[in-house]
């Protein structure tokens, strides 16, 4: 159907099978007897059945305006500029990690590769003529001769918007990457969960704040830091304060405890306590009773070994 009412041009292609339709232009409720209420403007593609959109060479989904169809099909200059900014941010943070001797952002490499696929200054352009026509933009009043026409170098899905992007579902959402997941924000990144936040890594985990503190707080429960097969280190350039507001502080070791300040040490090892200092040793107390010897068991609850992830438990999705 074609409707050429002044200021309300519209076209409608419809089939009753699965109520499938494509509407263009001025969108209104469809009624064969009369013109119905306004639904919007643009285009509306809908069906009660299944839908499929495929692009074998790649797809660009964008809400950036190109007035009167100006520029080229795969022009995403604004988004490419943002990705370059994200790359610079990620690289600067990676450099900070190196100085702090923290594991680097190895996924930066995949960001660099993807940027090359969409950047027309790298691989994101036609490299030659297309069906006999020059794949360059108009220049100097001619239809070609300018910069190469943009295209996606690989069949990727490129989604960009000059404003917000929102994804929502009342049920679960799933995302999977056979390679790396790289997330960069120029400002804040927030993760919130109504119940549990769980993060698991088959390798290492690094948490680094370049400026500002790191806080781990359990408002109603315990906080546990464990190193099952290695050392646990707590280092500070200034003071370290350990406080038990209501009860006690226990320091336990199976073999030996050494407390040291400067050249003075207190060593607890086996059944012995050794005080060592180059200066004066003082004891101040109302009473100093020395009773007979006694001992107690130290119980340290840690796993005996490390769970081994077999190759079939960590499949390779790269192919």
PDB file of C-alpha atoms in Angstrom:
ATOM      1  CA  UNK A   1       0.000   0.000   0.000  1.00  0.00           C
ATOM      2  CA  UNK A   2       1.195   3.534  -0.828  1.00  0.00           C
ATOM      3  CA  UNK A   3      -0.315   6.561   0.909  1.00  0.00           C
ATOM      4  CA  UNK A   4       0.629   9.987  -0.499  1.00  0.00           C
ATOM      5  CA  UNK A   5      -1.332  12.174   1.933  1.00  0.00           C
ATOM      6  CA  UNK A   6       0.458  15.564   2.204  1.00  0.00           C
ATOM      7  CA  UNK A   7       3.039  15.521   5.007  1.00  0.00           C
ATOM      8  CA  UNK A   8       2.118  11.913   5.837  1.00  0.00           C
ATOM      9  CA  UNK A   9       3.746   9.856   3.087  1.00  0.00           C
ATOM     10  CA  UNK A  10       3.882   6.173   3.912  1.00  0.00           C
ATOM     11  CA  UNK A  11       4.296   2.738   2.359  1.00  0.00           C
ATOM     12  CA  UNK A  12       3.191  -0.578   3.812  1.00  0.00           C
ATOM     13  CA  UNK A  13       4.052  -4.129   2.819  1.00  0.00           C
ATOM     14  CA  UNK A  14       2.066  -6.692   4.806  1.00  0.00           C
ATOM     15  CA  UNK A  15       1.133 -10.351   4.878  1.00  0.00           C
ATOM     16  CA  UNK A  16      -1.338 -11.969   7.251  1.00  0.00           C
ATOM     17  CA  UNK A  17       1.034 -14.923   7.766  1.00  0.00           C
ATOM     18  CA  UNK A  18       2.579 -14.287  11.200  1.00  0.00           C
ATOM     19  CA  UNK A  19       1.322 -10.684  10.782  1.00  0.00           C
ATOM     20  CA  UNK A  20       4.598  -9.796   9.049  1.00  0.00           C
ATOM     21  CA  UNK A  21       4.964  -6.211   7.834  1.00  0.00           C
ATOM     22  CA  UNK A  22       7.314  -3.475   6.707  1.00  0.00           C
ATOM     23  CA  UNK A  23       6.128   0.111   7.063  1.00  0.00           C
ATOM     24  CA  UNK A  24       8.044   3.177   5.863  1.00  0.00           C
ATOM     25  CA  UNK A  25       7.639   6.891   6.482  1.00  0.00           C
ATOM     26  CA  UNK A  26       4.664   8.194   8.463  1.00  0.00           C
ATOM     27  CA  UNK A  27       3.564   5.343  10.734  1.00  0.00           C
ATOM     28  CA  UNK A  28      -0.041   4.998  11.831  1.00  0.00           C
ATOM     29  CA  UNK A  29      -2.294   2.212  13.101  1.00  0.00           C
ATOM     30  CA  UNK A  30      -3.567   0.369  10.070  1.00  0.00           C
ATOM     31  CA  UNK A  31      -7.317   0.252   9.546  1.00  0.00           C
ATOM     32  CA  UNK A  32      -8.774  -0.514   6.108  1.00  0.00           C
ATOM     33  CA  UNK A  33     -11.754   1.723   6.794  1.00  0.00           C
ATOM     34  CA  UNK A  34     -10.029   4.909   7.987  1.00  0.00           C
ATOM     35  CA  UNK A  35      -6.764   6.548   9.030  1.00  0.00           C
ATOM     36  CA  UNK A  36      -5.961   5.637  12.644  1.00  0.00           C
ATOM     37  CA  UNK A  37      -3.697   6.998  15.384  1.00  0.00           C
ATOM     38  CA  UNK A  38      -0.050   7.994  14.986  1.00  0.00           C
ATOM     39  CA  UNK A  39       2.538   5.322  15.816  1.00  0.00           C
ATOM     40  CA  UNK A  40       5.727   7.223  14.916  1.00  0.00           C
ATOM     41  CA  UNK A  41       7.890   7.880  11.871  1.00  0.00           C
ATOM     42  CA  UNK A  42      10.764   6.130  10.119  1.00  0.00           C
ATOM     43  CA  UNK A  43      10.395   2.433   9.458  1.00  0.00           C
ATOM     44  CA  UNK A  44       8.823  -0.476  11.330  1.00  0.00           C
ATOM     45  CA  UNK A  45       9.726  -4.077  10.554  1.00  0.00           C
ATOM     46  CA  UNK A  46       7.775  -6.592  12.610  1.00  0.00           C
ATOM     47  CA  UNK A  47       6.543 -10.181  12.607  1.00  0.00           C
ATOM     48  CA  UNK A  48       4.912 -12.614  15.001  1.00  0.00           C
ATOM     49  CA  UNK A  49       7.174 -15.310  13.566  1.00  0.00           C
ATOM     50  CA  UNK A  50      10.958 -15.494  13.364  1.00  0.00           C
ATOM     51  CA  UNK A  51      13.265 -12.837  11.923  1.00  0.00           C
ATOM     52  CA  UNK A  52      16.806 -13.039  10.589  1.00  0.00           C
ATOM     53  CA  UNK A  53      19.266 -10.328   9.526  1.00  0.00           C
ATOM     54  CA  UNK A  54      22.560 -11.527   8.029  1.00  0.00           C
ATOM     55  CA  UNK A  55      25.512  -9.684   6.527  1.00  0.00           C
ATOM     56  CA  UNK A  56      28.352 -11.941   5.412  1.00  0.00           C
ATOM     57  CA  UNK A  57      30.906  -9.118   5.197  1.00  0.00           C
ATOM     58  CA  UNK A  58      29.989  -7.370   8.462  1.00  0.00           C
ATOM     59  CA  UNK A  59      27.250  -5.121   9.848  1.00  0.00           C
ATOM     60  CA  UNK A  60      27.148  -1.571  11.217  1.00  0.00           C
ATOM     61  CA  UNK A  61      24.302  -0.621  13.568  1.00  0.00           C
ATOM     62  CA  UNK A  62      24.382   3.103  14.267  1.00  0.00           C
ATOM     63  CA  UNK A  63      22.206   5.927  15.580  1.00  0.00           C
ATOM     64  CA  UNK A  64      24.595   8.635  14.356  1.00  0.00           C
ATOM     65  CA  UNK A  65      22.875  10.911  11.846  1.00  0.00           C
ATOM     66  CA  UNK A  66      24.104  11.165   8.264  1.00  0.00           C
ATOM     67  CA  UNK A  67      22.018  13.999   6.849  1.00  0.00           C
ATOM     68  CA  UNK A  68      20.437  13.165   3.474  1.00  0.00           C
ATOM     69  CA  UNK A  69      22.490   9.989   3.221  1.00  0.00           C
ATOM     70  CA  UNK A  70      25.807  11.844   3.082  1.00  0.00           C
ATOM     71  CA  UNK A  71      29.116   9.957   3.400  1.00  0.00           C
ATOM     72  CA  UNK A  72      29.509   6.230   2.753  1.00  0.00           C
ATOM     73  CA  UNK A  73      27.744   3.061   3.834  1.00  0.00           C
ATOM     74  CA  UNK A  74      30.240   2.005   6.539  1.00  0.00           C
ATOM     75  CA  UNK A  75      31.363   5.431   7.704  1.00  0.00           C
ATOM     76  CA  UNK A  76      31.633   5.281  11.528  1.00  0.00           C
ATOM     77  CA  UNK A  77      34.217   8.018  12.039  1.00  0.00           C
ATOM     78  CA  UNK A  78      32.834   9.124  15.411  1.00  0.00           C
ATOM     79  CA  UNK A  79      32.891   5.607  16.863  1.00  0.00           C
ATOM     80  CA  UNK A  80      36.389   4.948  15.480  1.00  0.00           C
ATOM     81  CA  UNK A  81      37.612   8.117  17.190  1.00  0.00           C
ATOM     82  CA  UNK A  82      36.113   6.901  20.482  1.00  0.00           C
ATOM     83  CA  UNK A  83      37.770   3.505  20.111  1.00  0.00           C
ATOM     84  CA  UNK A  84      41.112   5.201  19.541  1.00  0.00           C
ATOM     85  CA  UNK A  85      40.576   7.154  22.757  1.00  0.00           C
ATOM     86  CA  UNK A  86      39.733   3.919  24.568  1.00  0.00           C
ATOM     87  CA  UNK A  87      42.908   2.355  23.207  1.00  0.00           C
ATOM     88  CA  UNK A  88      45.007   5.249  24.542  1.00  0.00           C
ATOM     89  CA  UNK A  89      43.319   4.982  27.949  1.00  0.00           C
ATOM     90  CA  UNK A  90      43.891   1.234  28.147  1.00  0.00           C
ATOM     91  CA  UNK A  91      47.532   1.611  27.100  1.00  0.00           C
ATOM     92  CA  UNK A  92      48.160   4.334  29.708  1.00  0.00           C
ATOM     93  CA  UNK A  93      46.680   2.123  32.431  1.00  0.00           C
ATOM     94  CA  UNK A  94      48.722  -0.828  31.192  1.00  0.00           C
ATOM     95  CA  UNK A  95      51.875   1.284  31.511  1.00  0.00           C
ATOM     96  CA  UNK A  96      50.881   2.113  35.104  1.00  0.00           C
ATOM     97  CA  UNK A  97      50.473  -1.610  35.807  1.00  0.00           C
ATOM     98  CA  UNK A  98      53.979  -2.300  34.536  1.00  0.00           C
ATOM     99  CA  UNK A  99      55.461   0.306  36.901  1.00  0.00           C
ATOM    100  CA  UNK A 100      53.534  -1.241  39.817  1.00  0.00           C
ATOM    101  CA  UNK A 101      54.678  -4.752  38.776  1.00  0.00           C
ATOM    102  CA  UNK A 102      51.085  -5.941  38.249  1.00  0.00           C
ATOM    103  CA  UNK A 103      49.955  -8.328  35.519  1.00  0.00           C
ATOM    104  CA  UNK A 104      49.477  -6.381  32.279  1.00  0.00           C
ATOM    105  CA  UNK A 105      46.282  -5.921  30.237  1.00  0.00           C
ATOM    106  CA  UNK A 106      47.047  -8.636  27.693  1.00  0.00           C
ATOM    107  CA  UNK A 107      43.628  -8.153  26.040  1.00  0.00           C
ATOM    108  CA  UNK A 108      44.868  -4.796  24.696  1.00  0.00           C
ATOM    109  CA  UNK A 109      46.155  -6.757  21.730  1.00  0.00           C
ATOM    110  CA  UNK A 110      42.656  -7.850  20.683  1.00  0.00           C
ATOM    111  CA  UNK A 111      41.495  -4.235  20.993  1.00  0.00           C
ATOM    112  CA  UNK A 112      44.287  -3.143  18.669  1.00  0.00           C
ATOM    113  CA  UNK A 113      43.374  -5.824  16.108  1.00  0.00           C
ATOM    114  CA  UNK A 114      39.675  -4.928  16.112  1.00  0.00           C
ATOM    115  CA  UNK A 115      40.411  -1.214  15.785  1.00  0.00           C
ATOM    116  CA  UNK A 116      42.500  -1.939  12.710  1.00  0.00           C
ATOM    117  CA  UNK A 117      39.506  -3.716  11.135  1.00  0.00           C
ATOM    118  CA  UNK A 118      37.234  -0.660  11.431  1.00  0.00           C
ATOM    119  CA  UNK A 119      39.723   2.210  11.066  1.00  0.00           C
ATOM    120  CA  UNK A 120      39.869   3.466   7.437  1.00  0.00           C
ATOM    121  CA  UNK A 121      43.410   4.696   8.099  1.00  0.00           C
ATOM    122  CA  UNK A 122      44.424   1.059   8.657  1.00  0.00           C
ATOM    123  CA  UNK A 123      42.536  -1.921   7.188  1.00  0.00           C
ATOM    124  CA  UNK A 124      38.952  -0.572   7.289  1.00  0.00           C
ATOM    125  CA  UNK A 125      38.695   0.497   3.625  1.00  0.00           C
ATOM    126  CA  UNK A 126      38.496  -0.892   0.096  1.00  0.00           C
ATOM    127  CA  UNK A 127      41.952  -1.585  -1.277  1.00  0.00           C
ATOM    128  CA  UNK A 128      41.058  -1.353  -4.961  1.00  0.00           C
ATOM    129  CA  UNK A 129      38.295  -0.853  -7.501  1.00  0.00           C
ATOM    130  CA  UNK A 130      34.919  -2.551  -7.016  1.00  0.00           C
ATOM    131  CA  UNK A 131      33.387  -4.029 -10.165  1.00  0.00           C
ATOM    132  CA  UNK A 132      35.369  -1.621 -12.278  1.00  0.00           C
ATOM    133  CA  UNK A 133      34.513   1.521 -10.285  1.00  0.00           C
ATOM    134  CA  UNK A 134      37.058   3.378  -8.182  1.00  0.00           C
ATOM    135  CA  UNK A 135      36.403   2.820  -4.448  1.00  0.00           C
ATOM    136  CA  UNK A 136      37.349   6.363  -3.442  1.00  0.00           C
ATOM    137  CA  UNK A 137      35.255   9.295  -2.223  1.00  0.00           C
ATOM    138  CA  UNK A 138      34.367  12.320  -4.344  1.00  0.00           C
ATOM    139  CA  UNK A 139      37.030  15.028  -4.508  1.00  0.00           C
ATOM    140  CA  UNK A 140      37.523  18.253  -6.435  1.00  0.00           C
ATOM    141  CA  UNK A 141      34.068  18.146  -7.990  1.00  0.00           C
ATOM    142  CA  UNK A 142      34.664  14.631  -9.318  1.00  0.00           C
ATOM    143  CA  UNK A 143      32.884  11.483  -8.205  1.00  0.00           C
ATOM    144  CA  UNK A 144      36.124   9.868  -7.045  1.00  0.00           C
ATOM    145  CA  UNK A 145      39.777  10.555  -6.321  1.00  0.00           C
ATOM    146  CA  UNK A 146      39.463  11.222  -2.593  1.00  0.00           C
ATOM    147  CA  UNK A 147      40.045   9.003   0.448  1.00  0.00           C
ATOM    148  CA  UNK A 148      39.234   5.283   0.143  1.00  0.00           C
ATOM    149  CA  UNK A 149      35.638   4.270   0.877  1.00  0.00           C
ATOM    150  CA  UNK A 150      35.202   2.737   4.332  1.00  0.00           C
ATOM    151  CA  UNK A 151      34.319  -0.890   4.893  1.00  0.00           C
ATOM    152  CA  UNK A 152      34.747  -3.489   7.654  1.00  0.00           C
ATOM    153  CA  UNK A 153      37.875  -5.572   7.074  1.00  0.00           C
ATOM    154  CA  UNK A 154      36.356  -8.600   8.840  1.00  0.00           C
ATOM    155  CA  UNK A 155      32.715  -9.772   9.189  1.00  0.00           C
ATOM    156  CA  UNK A 156      32.231  -8.185  12.598  1.00  0.00           C
ATOM    157  CA  UNK A 157      29.143  -6.610  14.159  1.00  0.00           C
ATOM    158  CA  UNK A 158      29.839  -2.932  14.893  1.00  0.00           C
ATOM    159  CA  UNK A 159      27.331  -1.200  17.183  1.00  0.00           C
ATOM    160  CA  UNK A 160      27.705   2.502  17.947  1.00  0.00           C
ATOM    161  CA  UNK A 161      25.671   5.441  19.192  1.00  0.00           C
ATOM    162  CA  UNK A 162      26.380   9.103  19.998  1.00  0.00           C
ATOM    163  CA  UNK A 163      24.130   8.672  23.037  1.00  0.00           C
ATOM    164  CA  UNK A 164      23.469   5.823  25.455  1.00  0.00           C
ATOM    165  CA  UNK A 165      23.133   2.127  24.577  1.00  0.00           C
ATOM    166  CA  UNK A 166      20.754   0.128  26.773  1.00  0.00           C
ATOM    167  CA  UNK A 167      20.311  -3.652  26.968  1.00  0.00           C
ATOM    168  CA  UNK A 168      17.585  -5.005  29.257  1.00  0.00           C
ATOM    169  CA  UNK A 169      15.723  -8.250  29.897  1.00  0.00           C
ATOM    170  CA  UNK A 170      13.523  -9.413  32.791  1.00  0.00           C
ATOM    171  CA  UNK A 171      15.290 -12.769  32.644  1.00  0.00           C
ATOM    172  CA  UNK A 172      18.928 -13.812  32.218  1.00  0.00           C
ATOM    173  CA  UNK A 173      21.508 -12.408  29.792  1.00  0.00           C
ATOM    174  CA  UNK A 174      24.445 -14.377  28.390  1.00  0.00           C
ATOM    175  CA  UNK A 175      27.627 -13.256  26.650  1.00  0.00           C
ATOM    176  CA  UNK A 176      30.511 -15.442  25.514  1.00  0.00           C
ATOM    177  CA  UNK A 177      33.848 -14.717  23.869  1.00  0.00           C
ATOM    178  CA  UNK A 178      36.111 -17.472  22.607  1.00  0.00           C
ATOM    179  CA  UNK A 179      38.989 -15.014  22.940  1.00  0.00           C
ATOM    180  CA  UNK A 180      39.241 -12.007  25.257  1.00  0.00           C
ATOM    181  CA  UNK A 181      36.670  -9.588  26.670  1.00  0.00           C
ATOM    182  CA  UNK A 182      37.985  -6.017  26.758  1.00  0.00           C
ATOM    183  CA  UNK A 183      35.974  -3.342  28.585  1.00  0.00           C
ATOM    184  CA  UNK A 184      37.160   0.281  28.795  1.00  0.00           C
ATOM    185  CA  UNK A 185      35.304   3.305  30.179  1.00  0.00           C
ATOM    186  CA  UNK A 186      36.633   6.864  30.191  1.00  0.00           C
ATOM    187  CA  UNK A 187      34.860   7.510  33.494  1.00  0.00           C
ATOM    188  CA  UNK A 188      33.262   5.000  35.885  1.00  0.00           C
ATOM    189  CA  UNK A 189      32.394   1.312  35.535  1.00  0.00           C
ATOM    190  CA  UNK A 190      29.722   0.051  37.931  1.00  0.00           C
ATOM    191  CA  UNK A 191      28.635  -3.553  38.528  1.00  0.00           C
ATOM    192  CA  UNK A 192      25.655  -4.181  40.797  1.00  0.00           C
ATOM    193  CA  UNK A 193      23.854  -7.390  41.736  1.00  0.00           C
ATOM    194  CA  UNK A 194      20.802  -7.932  43.928  1.00  0.00           C
ATOM    195  CA  UNK A 195      22.316 -11.140  45.284  1.00  0.00           C
ATOM    196  CA  UNK A 196      25.815 -12.434  44.474  1.00  0.00           C
ATOM    197  CA  UNK A 197      28.776 -11.125  42.477  1.00  0.00           C
ATOM    198  CA  UNK A 198      31.215 -13.939  41.689  1.00  0.00           C
ATOM    199  CA  UNK A 199      34.382 -13.642  39.630  1.00  0.00           C
ATOM    200  CA  UNK A 200      36.487 -16.690  38.783  1.00  0.00           C
ATOM    201  CA  UNK A 201      39.748 -16.896  36.814  1.00  0.00           C
ATOM    202  CA  UNK A 202      41.503 -20.037  35.648  1.00  0.00           C
ATOM    203  CA  UNK A 203      44.783 -18.094  35.856  1.00  0.00           C
ATOM    204  CA  UNK A 204      45.673 -14.985  37.824  1.00  0.00           C
ATOM    205  CA  UNK A 205      43.614 -12.059  39.124  1.00  0.00           C
ATOM    206  CA  UNK A 206      45.008  -8.528  39.449  1.00  0.00           C
ATOM    207  CA  UNK A 207      43.270  -5.565  41.086  1.00  0.00           C
ATOM    208  CA  UNK A 208      45.006  -2.189  40.793  1.00  0.00           C
ATOM    209  CA  UNK A 209      43.915   1.377  41.615  1.00  0.00           C
ATOM    210  CA  UNK A 210      46.243   4.044  40.214  1.00  0.00           C
ATOM    211  CA  UNK A 211      44.792   6.781  42.434  1.00  0.00           C
ATOM    212  CA  UNK A 212      42.602   6.449  45.491  1.00  0.00           C
ATOM    213  CA  UNK A 213      41.966   3.626  47.947  1.00  0.00           C
ATOM    214  CA  UNK A 214      40.745   0.049  47.544  1.00  0.00           C
ATOM    215  CA  UNK A 215      38.116  -1.031  50.033  1.00  0.00           C
ATOM    216  CA  UNK A 216      36.784  -4.528  50.729  1.00  0.00           C
ATOM    217  CA  UNK A 217      33.906  -4.385  53.225  1.00  0.00           C
ATOM    218  CA  UNK A 218      31.509  -7.071  54.448  1.00  0.00           C
ATOM    219  CA  UNK A 219      28.658  -5.196  56.142  1.00  0.00           C
ATOM    220  CA  UNK A 220      27.187  -8.389  57.609  1.00  0.00           C
ATOM    221  CA  UNK A 221      29.621 -11.288  57.413  1.00  0.00           C
ATOM    222  CA  UNK A 222      33.255 -12.323  57.349  1.00  0.00           C
ATOM    223  CA  UNK A 223      36.125 -11.265  55.080  1.00  0.00           C
ATOM    224  CA  UNK A 224      38.569 -14.020  54.143  1.00  0.00           C
ATOM    225  CA  UNK A 225      41.909 -13.675  52.290  1.00  0.00           C
ATOM    226  CA  UNK A 226      43.611 -16.997  51.546  1.00  0.00           C
ATOM    227  CA  UNK A 227      46.718 -18.128  49.687  1.00  0.00           C
ATOM    228  CA  UNK A 228      46.320 -21.893  49.389  1.00  0.00           C
ATOM    229  CA  UNK A 229      49.759 -22.827  48.029  1.00  0.00           C
ATOM    230  CA  UNK A 230      51.797 -19.628  48.245  1.00  0.00           C
ATOM    231  CA  UNK A 231      52.568 -16.574  50.379  1.00  0.00           C
ATOM    232  CA  UNK A 232      50.159 -13.876  51.548  1.00  0.00           C
ATOM    233  CA  UNK A 233      51.791 -10.432  51.716  1.00  0.00           C
ATOM    234  CA  UNK A 234      50.441  -7.213  53.229  1.00  0.00           C
ATOM    235  CA  UNK A 235      52.703  -4.266  52.330  1.00  0.00           C
ATOM    236  CA  UNK A 236      52.328  -0.557  53.074  1.00  0.00           C
ATOM    237  CA  UNK A 237      54.597   2.433  52.516  1.00  0.00           C
ATOM    238  CA  UNK A 238      53.403   3.892  55.820  1.00  0.00           C
ATOM    239  CA  UNK A 239      51.513   2.321  58.726  1.00  0.00           C
ATOM    240  CA  UNK A 240      49.624  -0.976  58.955  1.00  0.00           C
ATOM    241  CA  UNK A 241      46.824  -1.042  61.527  1.00  0.00           C
ATOM    242  CA  UNK A 242      45.017  -4.227  62.612  1.00  0.00           C
ATOM    243  CA  UNK A 243      42.035  -3.654  64.900  1.00  0.00           C
ATOM    244  CA  UNK A 244      39.555  -5.999  66.561  1.00  0.00           C
ATOM    245  CA  UNK A 245      36.825  -3.710  67.895  1.00  0.00           C
ATOM    246  CA  UNK A 246      34.961  -6.221  70.065  1.00  0.00           C
ATOM    247  CA  UNK A 247      36.978  -9.385  70.514  1.00  0.00           C
ATOM    248  CA  UNK A 248      40.584 -10.531  69.970  1.00  0.00           C
ATOM    249  CA  UNK A 249      43.373 -10.798  67.384  1.00  0.00           C
ATOM    250  CA  UNK A 250      44.973 -14.211  66.802  1.00  0.00           C
ATOM    251  CA  UNK A 251      48.294 -14.608  64.938  1.00  0.00           C
ATOM    252  CA  UNK A 252      48.864 -18.273  64.114  1.00  0.00           C
ATOM    253  CA  UNK A 253      51.731 -20.100  62.422  1.00  0.00           C
ATOM    254  CA  UNK A 254      52.576 -23.773  62.242  1.00  0.00           C
ATOM    255  CA  UNK A 255      56.338 -23.308  62.571  1.00  0.00           C
ATOM    256  CA  UNK A 256      57.501 -19.790  63.393  1.00  0.00           C
ATOM    257  CA  UNK A 257      56.417 -16.188  64.045  1.00  0.00           C
ATOM    258  CA  UNK A 258      58.871 -13.284  63.791  1.00  0.00           C
ATOM    259  CA  UNK A 259      57.978  -9.745  64.882  1.00  0.00           C
ATOM    260  CA  UNK A 260      60.572  -7.165  63.868  1.00  0.00           C
ATOM    261  CA  UNK A 261      60.894  -3.395  64.222  1.00  0.00           C
ATOM    262  CA  UNK A 262      64.249  -1.993  63.104  1.00  0.00           C
ATOM    263  CA  UNK A 263      66.925  -4.227  64.643  1.00  0.00           C
ATOM    264  CA  UNK A 264      64.683  -5.627  67.366  1.00  0.00           C
ATOM    265  CA  UNK A 265      62.961  -9.005  66.945  1.00  0.00           C
ATOM    266  CA  UNK A 266      60.707 -11.308  68.859  1.00  0.00           C
ATOM    267  CA  UNK A 267      60.798 -14.874  67.568  1.00  0.00           C
ATOM    268  CA  UNK A 268      58.334 -17.612  68.488  1.00  0.00           C
ATOM    269  CA  UNK A 269      59.562 -20.963  67.209  1.00  0.00           C
ATOM    270  CA  UNK A 270      58.692 -24.402  68.429  1.00  0.00           C
ATOM    271  CA  UNK A 271      58.613 -24.194  72.220  1.00  0.00           C
ATOM    272  CA  UNK A 272      60.960 -21.193  72.409  1.00  0.00           C
ATOM    273  CA  UNK A 273      60.552 -17.418  72.559  1.00  0.00           C
ATOM    274  CA  UNK A 274      63.612 -15.340  71.655  1.00  0.00           C
ATOM    275  CA  UNK A 275      63.959 -11.602  72.237  1.00  0.00           C
ATOM    276  CA  UNK A 276      66.810  -9.919  70.366  1.00  0.00           C
ATOM    277  CA  UNK A 277      67.741  -6.226  70.453  1.00  0.00           C
ATOM    278  CA  UNK A 278      70.969  -4.187  70.329  1.00  0.00           C
ATOM    279  CA  UNK A 279      69.772  -1.857  73.095  1.00  0.00           C
ATOM    280  CA  UNK A 280      68.042  -2.111  76.461  1.00  0.00           C
ATOM    281  CA  UNK A 281      65.396  -4.755  77.260  1.00  0.00           C
ATOM    282  CA  UNK A 282      62.743  -3.473  79.677  1.00  0.00           C
ATOM    283  CA  UNK A 283      59.804  -5.215  81.362  1.00  0.00           C
ATOM    284  CA  UNK A 284      57.234  -3.049  83.181  1.00  0.00           C
ATOM    285  CA  UNK A 285      54.398  -4.756  85.045  1.00  0.00           C
ATOM    286  CA  UNK A 286      52.692  -4.776  88.399  1.00  0.00           C
ATOM    287  CA  UNK A 287      53.662  -8.464  88.696  1.00  0.00           C
ATOM    288  CA  UNK A 288      55.905 -10.781  86.711  1.00  0.00           C
ATOM    289  CA  UNK A 289      54.906 -14.353  87.623  1.00  0.00           C
ATOM    290  CA  UNK A 290      56.657 -17.206  85.758  1.00  0.00           C
ATOM    291  CA  UNK A 291      54.534 -20.368  85.741  1.00  0.00           C
ATOM    292  CA  UNK A 292      55.464 -23.796  84.392  1.00  0.00           C
ATOM    293  CA  UNK A 293      55.540 -24.664  80.689  1.00  0.00           C
ATOM    294  CA  UNK A 294      52.417 -25.243  78.587  1.00  0.00           C
ATOM    295  CA  UNK A 295      51.531 -25.730  74.891  1.00  0.00           C
ATOM    296  CA  UNK A 296      48.595 -25.675  72.456  1.00  0.00           C
ATOM    297  CA  UNK A 297      47.814 -26.991  68.975  1.00  0.00           C
ATOM    298  CA  UNK A 298      47.663 -24.716  65.900  1.00  0.00           C
ATOM    299  CA  UNK A 299      44.895 -25.601  63.459  1.00  0.00           C
ATOM    300  CA  UNK A 300      45.080 -23.952  60.036  1.00  0.00           C
ATOM    301  CA  UNK A 301      42.136 -24.784  57.752  1.00  0.00           C
ATOM    302  CA  UNK A 302      43.363 -24.627  54.142  1.00  0.00           C
ATOM    303  CA  UNK A 303      42.937 -27.100  51.281  1.00  0.00           C
ATOM    304  CA  UNK A 304      45.710 -29.672  50.915  1.00  0.00           C
ATOM    305  CA  UNK A 305      46.217 -29.065  47.189  1.00  0.00           C
ATOM    306  CA  UNK A 306      45.180 -27.143  44.087  1.00  0.00           C
ATOM    307  CA  UNK A 307      42.263 -28.207  41.886  1.00  0.00           C
ATOM    308  CA  UNK A 308      43.629 -29.085  38.472  1.00  0.00           C
ATOM    309  CA  UNK A 309      41.582 -27.978  35.470  1.00  0.00           C
ATOM    310  CA  UNK A 310      41.983 -30.590  32.771  1.00  0.00           C
ATOM    311  CA  UNK A 311      42.112 -29.556  29.078  1.00  0.00           C
ATOM    312  CA  UNK A 312      38.620 -30.931  28.458  1.00  0.00           C
ATOM    313  CA  UNK A 313      37.305 -28.661  31.222  1.00  0.00           C
ATOM    314  CA  UNK A 314      38.748 -25.550  29.527  1.00  0.00           C
ATOM    315  CA  UNK A 315      37.799 -26.069  25.846  1.00  0.00           C
ATOM    316  CA  UNK A 316      39.351 -24.054  23.035  1.00  0.00           C
ATOM    317  CA  UNK A 317      36.701 -21.996  21.227  1.00  0.00           C
ATOM    318  CA  UNK A 318      39.154 -20.250  18.906  1.00  0.00           C
ATOM    319  CA  UNK A 319      38.201 -22.425  15.964  1.00  0.00           C
TER     320      UNK A 319
END
